[in-house]
PDB file with one MODEL, atoms N, CA, C and O in Angstrom:
MODEL        1
ATOM      1  N   MET A   1      57.261 -72.281 -59.206  1.00  0.00           N
ATOM      2  CA  MET A   1      57.702 -73.683 -59.863  1.00  0.00           C
ATOM      3  C   MET A   1      57.685 -74.656 -58.791  1.00  0.00           C
ATOM      4  O   MET A   1      57.751 -74.387 -57.592  1.00  0.00           O
ATOM      5  N   ALA A   2      57.587 -75.859 -59.335  1.00  0.00           N
ATOM      6  CA  ALA A   2      57.648 -77.044 -58.356  1.00  0.00           C
ATOM      7  C   ALA A   2      59.069 -77.157 -57.601  1.00  0.00           C
ATOM      8  O   ALA A   2      59.112 -77.588 -56.449  1.00  0.00           O
ATOM      9  N   LEU A   3      60.193 -76.768 -58.271  1.00  0.00           N
ATOM     10  CA  LEU A   3      61.449 -77.036 -57.804  1.00  0.00           C
ATOM     11  C   LEU A   3      61.639 -76.128 -56.713  1.00  0.00           C
ATOM     12  O   LEU A   3      62.303 -76.529 -55.757  1.00  0.00           O
ATOM     13  N   LYS A   4      61.070 -74.735 -56.698  1.00  0.00           N
ATOM     14  CA  LYS A   4      61.318 -73.780 -55.587  1.00  0.00           C
ATOM     15  C   LYS A   4      60.407 -74.262 -54.110  1.00  0.00           C
ATOM     16  O   LYS A   4      60.741 -74.013 -52.952  1.00  0.00           O
ATOM     17  N   ARG A   5      59.144 -75.039 -54.585  1.00  0.00           N
ATOM     18  CA  ARG A   5      58.496 -75.440 -53.655  1.00  0.00           C
ATOM     19  C   ARG A   5      59.260 -76.488 -52.716  1.00  0.00           C
ATOM     20  O   ARG A   5      59.264 -76.433 -51.486  1.00  0.00           O
ATOM     21  N   ILE A   6      59.910 -77.459 -53.503  1.00  0.00           N
ATOM     22  CA  ILE A   6      60.610 -78.488 -52.920  1.00  0.00           C
ATOM     23  C   ILE A   6      61.760 -78.098 -52.157  1.00  0.00           C
ATOM     24  O   ILE A   6      61.936 -78.569 -51.034  1.00  0.00           O
ATOM     25  N   THR A   7      62.588 -77.248 -52.688  1.00  0.00           N
ATOM     26  CA  THR A   7      63.479 -76.439 -52.032  1.00  0.00           C
ATOM     27  C   THR A   7      63.247 -75.778 -50.740  1.00  0.00           C
ATOM     28  O   THR A   7      64.040 -75.703 -49.802  1.00  0.00           O
ATOM     29  N   ALA A   8      61.863 -75.234 -50.827  1.00  0.00           N
ATOM     30  CA  ALA A   8      61.546 -74.579 -49.467  1.00  0.00           C
ATOM     31  C   ALA A   8      61.238 -75.503 -48.601  1.00  0.00           C
ATOM     32  O   ALA A   8      61.610 -75.293 -47.446  1.00  0.00           O
ATOM     33  N   ILE A   9      60.641 -76.510 -48.829  1.00  0.00           N
ATOM     34  CA  ILE A   9      60.229 -77.842 -48.104  1.00  0.00           C
ATOM     35  C   ILE A   9      61.580 -78.403 -47.462  1.00  0.00           C
ATOM     36  O   ILE A   9      61.685 -78.644 -46.259  1.00  0.00           O
ATOM     37  N   ILE A  10      62.467 -78.561 -48.271  1.00  0.00           N
ATOM     38  CA  ILE A  10      63.870 -79.200 -47.736  1.00  0.00           C
ATOM     39  C   ILE A  10      64.342 -78.323 -46.710  1.00  0.00           C
ATOM     40  O   ILE A  10      64.683 -78.769 -45.614  1.00  0.00           O
ATOM     41  N   ILE A  11      64.387 -77.055 -47.003  1.00  0.00           N
ATOM     42  CA  ILE A  11      65.022 -75.982 -46.019  1.00  0.00           C
ATOM     43  C   ILE A  11      64.205 -75.953 -44.827  1.00  0.00           C
ATOM     44  O   ILE A  11      64.835 -76.069 -43.776  1.00  0.00           O
ATOM     45  N   THR A  12      62.770 -75.807 -44.729  1.00  0.00           N
ATOM     46  CA  THR A  12      62.008 -76.046 -43.666  1.00  0.00           C
ATOM     47  C   THR A  12      62.163 -77.214 -42.753  1.00  0.00           C
ATOM     48  O   THR A  12      62.217 -77.066 -41.532  1.00  0.00           O
ATOM     49  N   ILE A  13      62.231 -78.305 -43.305  1.00  0.00           N
ATOM     50  CA  ILE A  13      62.417 -79.373 -42.659  1.00  0.00           C
ATOM     51  C   ILE A  13      63.684 -79.482 -42.000  1.00  0.00           C
ATOM     52  O   ILE A  13      63.641 -80.051 -40.909  1.00  0.00           O
ATOM     53  N   ASN A  14      65.027 -78.995 -42.473  1.00  0.00           N
ATOM     54  CA  ASN A  14      66.114 -78.979 -42.152  1.00  0.00           C
ATOM     55  C   ASN A  14      66.146 -78.045 -40.923  1.00  0.00           C
ATOM     56  O   ASN A  14      66.712 -78.442 -39.904  1.00  0.00           O
ATOM     57  N   LEU A  15      65.583 -76.855 -40.963  1.00  0.00           N
ATOM     58  CA  LEU A  15      65.607 -75.903 -39.840  1.00  0.00           C
ATOM     59  C   LEU A  15      64.585 -76.442 -38.485  1.00  0.00           C
ATOM     60  O   LEU A  15      64.746 -76.172 -37.295  1.00  0.00           O
ATOM     61  N   LYS A  16      63.653 -77.170 -39.029  1.00  0.00           N
ATOM     62  CA  LYS A  16      62.873 -77.633 -37.926  1.00  0.00           C
ATOM     63  C   LYS A  16      63.684 -78.701 -37.125  1.00  0.00           C
ATOM     64  O   LYS A  16      63.580 -78.716 -35.899  1.00  0.00           O
ATOM     65  N   GLU A  17      64.513 -79.621 -37.792  1.00  0.00           N
ATOM     66  CA  GLU A  17      65.128 -80.843 -37.069  1.00  0.00           C
ATOM     67  C   GLU A  17      66.412 -80.079 -36.602  1.00  0.00           C
ATOM     68  O   GLU A  17      66.927 -79.131 -37.195  1.00  0.00           O
ATOM     69  N   ASN A  18      66.878 -80.705 -35.331  1.00  0.00           N
ATOM     70  CA  ASN A  18      68.062 -80.170 -34.801  1.00  0.00           C
ATOM     71  C   ASN A  18      69.244 -80.676 -35.379  1.00  0.00           C
ATOM     72  O   ASN A  18      69.737 -81.553 -34.670  1.00  0.00           O
ATOM     73  N   LYS A  19      69.821 -80.462 -36.320  1.00  0.00           N
ATOM     74  CA  LYS A  19      71.082 -80.965 -36.981  1.00  0.00           C
ATOM     75  C   LYS A  19      72.315 -80.015 -36.773  1.00  0.00           C
ATOM     76  O   LYS A  19      72.218 -78.968 -36.133  1.00  0.00           O
ATOM     77  N   THR A  20      73.423 -80.426 -37.327  1.00  0.00           N
ATOM     78  CA  THR A  20      74.558 -79.717 -37.433  1.00  0.00           C
ATOM     79  C   THR A  20      74.370 -78.647 -38.660  1.00  0.00           C
ATOM     80  O   THR A  20      73.477 -78.746 -39.502  1.00  0.00           O
ATOM     81  N   ILE A  21      75.306 -77.661 -38.626  1.00  0.00           N
ATOM     82  CA  ILE A  21      75.257 -76.785 -39.607  1.00  0.00           C
ATOM     83  C   ILE A  21      75.342 -77.352 -41.163  1.00  0.00           C
ATOM     84  O   ILE A  21      74.705 -77.033 -42.167  1.00  0.00           O
ATOM     85  N   PHE A  22      76.510 -78.432 -40.919  1.00  0.00           N
ATOM     86  CA  PHE A  22      76.784 -78.940 -42.408  1.00  0.00           C
ATOM     87  C   PHE A  22      75.544 -79.785 -43.036  1.00  0.00           C
ATOM     88  O   PHE A  22      75.304 -79.817 -44.243  1.00  0.00           O
ATOM     89  N   ASP A  23      74.716 -80.535 -41.936  1.00  0.00           N
ATOM     90  CA  ASP A  23      73.661 -81.247 -42.275  1.00  0.00           C
ATOM     91  C   ASP A  23      72.425 -80.337 -42.835  1.00  0.00           C
ATOM     92  O   ASP A  23      71.555 -80.821 -43.558  1.00  0.00           O
ATOM     93  N   LYS A  24      72.436 -79.072 -42.456  1.00  0.00           N
ATOM     94  CA  LYS A  24      71.362 -78.165 -42.857  1.00  0.00           C
ATOM     95  C   LYS A  24      71.795 -77.801 -44.135  1.00  0.00           C
ATOM     96  O   LYS A  24      70.982 -77.862 -45.058  1.00  0.00           O
ATOM     97  N   ILE A  25      73.062 -77.394 -44.365  1.00  0.00           N
ATOM     98  CA  ILE A  25      73.513 -76.610 -45.563  1.00  0.00           C
ATOM     99  C   ILE A  25      73.485 -77.698 -46.870  1.00  0.00           C
ATOM    100  O   ILE A  25      72.992 -77.404 -47.959  1.00  0.00           O
ATOM    101  N   THR A  26      74.029 -78.844 -46.594  1.00  0.00           N
ATOM    102  CA  THR A  26      74.123 -79.738 -47.694  1.00  0.00           C
ATOM    103  C   THR A  26      72.919 -80.039 -48.574  1.00  0.00           C
ATOM    104  O   THR A  26      73.059 -80.079 -49.796  1.00  0.00           O
ATOM    105  N   PRO A  27      71.755 -80.250 -48.003  1.00  0.00           N
ATOM    106  CA  PRO A  27      70.648 -80.490 -48.876  1.00  0.00           C
ATOM    107  C   PRO A  27      70.166 -79.059 -49.786  1.00  0.00           C
ATOM    108  O   PRO A  27      69.590 -79.049 -50.874  1.00  0.00           O
ATOM    109  N   CYS A  28      70.564 -77.996 -49.036  1.00  0.00           N
ATOM    110  CA  CYS A  28      70.214 -76.683 -49.892  1.00  0.00           C
ATOM    111  C   CYS A  28      71.258 -76.652 -50.932  1.00  0.00           C
ATOM    112  O   CYS A  28      70.887 -76.315 -52.056  1.00  0.00           O
ATOM    113  N   LEU A  29      72.454 -76.935 -50.759  1.00  0.00           N
ATOM    114  CA  LEU A  29      73.451 -76.888 -51.911  1.00  0.00           C
ATOM    115  C   LEU A  29      73.035 -77.937 -53.026  1.00  0.00           C
ATOM    116  O   LEU A  29      73.040 -77.658 -54.225  1.00  0.00           O
ATOM    117  N   MET A  30      72.701 -79.074 -52.550  1.00  0.00           N
ATOM    118  CA  MET A  30      72.324 -80.063 -53.544  1.00  0.00           C
ATOM    119  C   MET A  30      71.003 -79.738 -54.451  1.00  0.00           C
ATOM    120  O   MET A  30      70.837 -80.178 -55.589  1.00  0.00           O
ATOM    121  N   ALA A  31      70.019 -78.821 -53.691  1.00  0.00           N
ATOM    122  CA  ALA A  31      68.913 -78.380 -54.583  1.00  0.00           C
ATOM    123  C   ALA A  31      69.293 -77.373 -55.458  1.00  0.00           C
ATOM    124  O   ALA A  31      68.763 -77.266 -56.563  1.00  0.00           O
ATOM    125  N   VAL A  32      70.367 -76.448 -54.974  1.00  0.00           N
ATOM    126  CA  VAL A  32      70.838 -75.382 -55.877  1.00  0.00           C
ATOM    127  C   VAL A  32      71.432 -76.001 -57.049  1.00  0.00           C
ATOM    128  O   VAL A  32      71.165 -75.745 -58.223  1.00  0.00           O
ATOM    129  N   LEU A  33      72.245 -76.820 -56.614  1.00  0.00           N
ATOM    130  CA  LEU A  33      73.110 -77.692 -57.769  1.00  0.00           C
ATOM    131  C   LEU A  33      72.161 -78.192 -58.871  1.00  0.00           C
ATOM    132  O   LEU A  33      72.266 -77.957 -60.075  1.00  0.00           O
ATOM    133  N   TYR A  34      71.181 -78.952 -58.230  1.00  0.00           N
ATOM    134  CA  TYR A  34      70.212 -79.700 -59.120  1.00  0.00           C
ATOM    135  C   TYR A  34      69.527 -78.676 -60.074  1.00  0.00           C
ATOM    136  O   TYR A  34      69.360 -78.869 -61.278  1.00  0.00           O
ATOM    137  N   ALA A  35      69.119 -77.461 -59.322  1.00  0.00           N
ATOM    138  CA  ALA A  35      68.162 -76.403 -60.088  1.00  0.00           C
ATOM    139  C   ALA A  35      69.218 -75.806 -61.169  1.00  0.00           C
ATOM    140  O   ALA A  35      68.717 -75.481 -62.245  1.00  0.00           O
ATOM    141  N   THR A  36      70.569 -75.628 -61.021  1.00  0.00           N
ATOM    142  CA  THR A  36      71.430 -75.002 -61.870  1.00  0.00           C
ATOM    143  C   THR A  36      71.673 -76.003 -63.099  1.00  0.00           C
ATOM    144  O   THR A  36      71.672 -75.578 -64.255  1.00  0.00           O
ATOM    145  N   ILE A  37      71.870 -77.287 -62.807  1.00  0.00           N
ATOM    146  CA  ILE A  37      71.903 -78.437 -63.885  1.00  0.00           C
ATOM    147  C   ILE A  37      70.725 -78.434 -64.784  1.00  0.00           C
ATOM    148  O   ILE A  37      70.817 -78.381 -66.011  1.00  0.00           O
ATOM    149  N   SER A  38      69.553 -78.495 -64.082  1.00  0.00           N
ATOM    150  CA  SER A  38      68.275 -78.732 -64.743  1.00  0.00           C
ATOM    151  C   SER A  38      68.032 -77.464 -65.685  1.00  0.00           C
ATOM    152  O   SER A  38      67.554 -77.636 -66.806  1.00  0.00           O
ATOM    153  N   GLN A  39      68.331 -76.317 -65.267  1.00  0.00           N
ATOM    154  CA  GLN A  39      68.369 -74.979 -66.185  1.00  0.00           C
ATOM    155  C   GLN A  39      69.137 -75.188 -67.315  1.00  0.00           C
ATOM    156  O   GLN A  39      68.688 -75.114 -68.458  1.00  0.00           O
ATOM    157  N   GLY A  40      70.415 -75.477 -66.996  1.00  0.00           N
ATOM    158  CA  GLY A  40      71.572 -75.690 -67.821  1.00  0.00           C
ATOM    159  C   GLY A  40      71.020 -76.542 -69.152  1.00  0.00           C
ATOM    160  O   GLY A  40      71.218 -76.183 -70.312  1.00  0.00           O
ATOM    161  N   ILE A  41      70.342 -77.653 -68.782  1.00  0.00           N
ATOM    162  CA  ILE A  41      70.172 -78.745 -69.713  1.00  0.00           C
ATOM    163  C   ILE A  41      68.833 -78.135 -70.417  1.00  0.00           C
ATOM    164  O   ILE A  41      68.765 -78.314 -71.633  1.00  0.00           O
ATOM    165  N   ASN A  42      67.952 -77.560 -69.904  1.00  0.00           N
ATOM    166  CA  ASN A  42      66.707 -76.957 -70.461  1.00  0.00           C
ATOM    167  C   ASN A  42      67.078 -75.862 -71.368  1.00  0.00           C
ATOM    168  O   ASN A  42      66.484 -75.833 -72.446  1.00  0.00           O
ATOM    169  N   SER A  43      67.967 -74.944 -71.118  1.00  0.00           N
ATOM    170  CA  SER A  43      68.655 -73.822 -72.151  1.00  0.00           C
ATOM    171  C   SER A  43      69.333 -74.555 -73.430  1.00  0.00           C
ATOM    172  O   SER A  43      69.212 -74.263 -74.620  1.00  0.00           O
ATOM    173  N   TYR A  44      70.071 -75.580 -72.836  1.00  0.00           N
ATOM    174  CA  TYR A  44      70.789 -76.275 -74.065  1.00  0.00           C
ATOM    175  C   TYR A  44      69.774 -77.055 -75.014  1.00  0.00           C
ATOM    176  O   TYR A  44      70.069 -77.199 -76.200  1.00  0.00           O
ATOM    177  N   LEU A  45      68.522 -77.585 -74.476  1.00  0.00           N
ATOM    178  CA  LEU A  45      67.692 -78.171 -75.328  1.00  0.00           C
ATOM    179  C   LEU A  45      66.992 -77.100 -76.181  1.00  0.00           C
ATOM    180  O   LEU A  45      66.685 -77.245 -77.365  1.00  0.00           O
ATOM    181  N   ILE A  46      66.799 -76.102 -75.496  1.00  0.00           N
ATOM    182  CA  ILE A  46      65.916 -74.932 -76.225  1.00  0.00           C
ATOM    183  C   ILE A  46      66.723 -74.238 -77.386  1.00  0.00           C
ATOM    184  O   ILE A  46      66.131 -73.856 -78.396  1.00  0.00           O
ATOM    185  N   SER A  47      68.077 -74.079 -77.231  1.00  0.00           N
ATOM    186  CA  SER A  47      68.893 -73.295 -78.202  1.00  0.00           C
ATOM    187  C   SER A  47      69.380 -74.318 -79.340  1.00  0.00           C
ATOM    188  O   SER A  47      70.077 -73.919 -80.272  1.00  0.00           O
TER     189      SER A  47
ENDMDL
END
């Protein structure tokens, strides 16, 4: 899926750049949150 690819890119960029742990984790959490919300909306629309 495109979302997994985007998430992987975000994680890769964050690992390459020298940031604090919080700055590394936040985009990952946002990506997971977005994936969860979009999946919830999709399943709601399908049902």
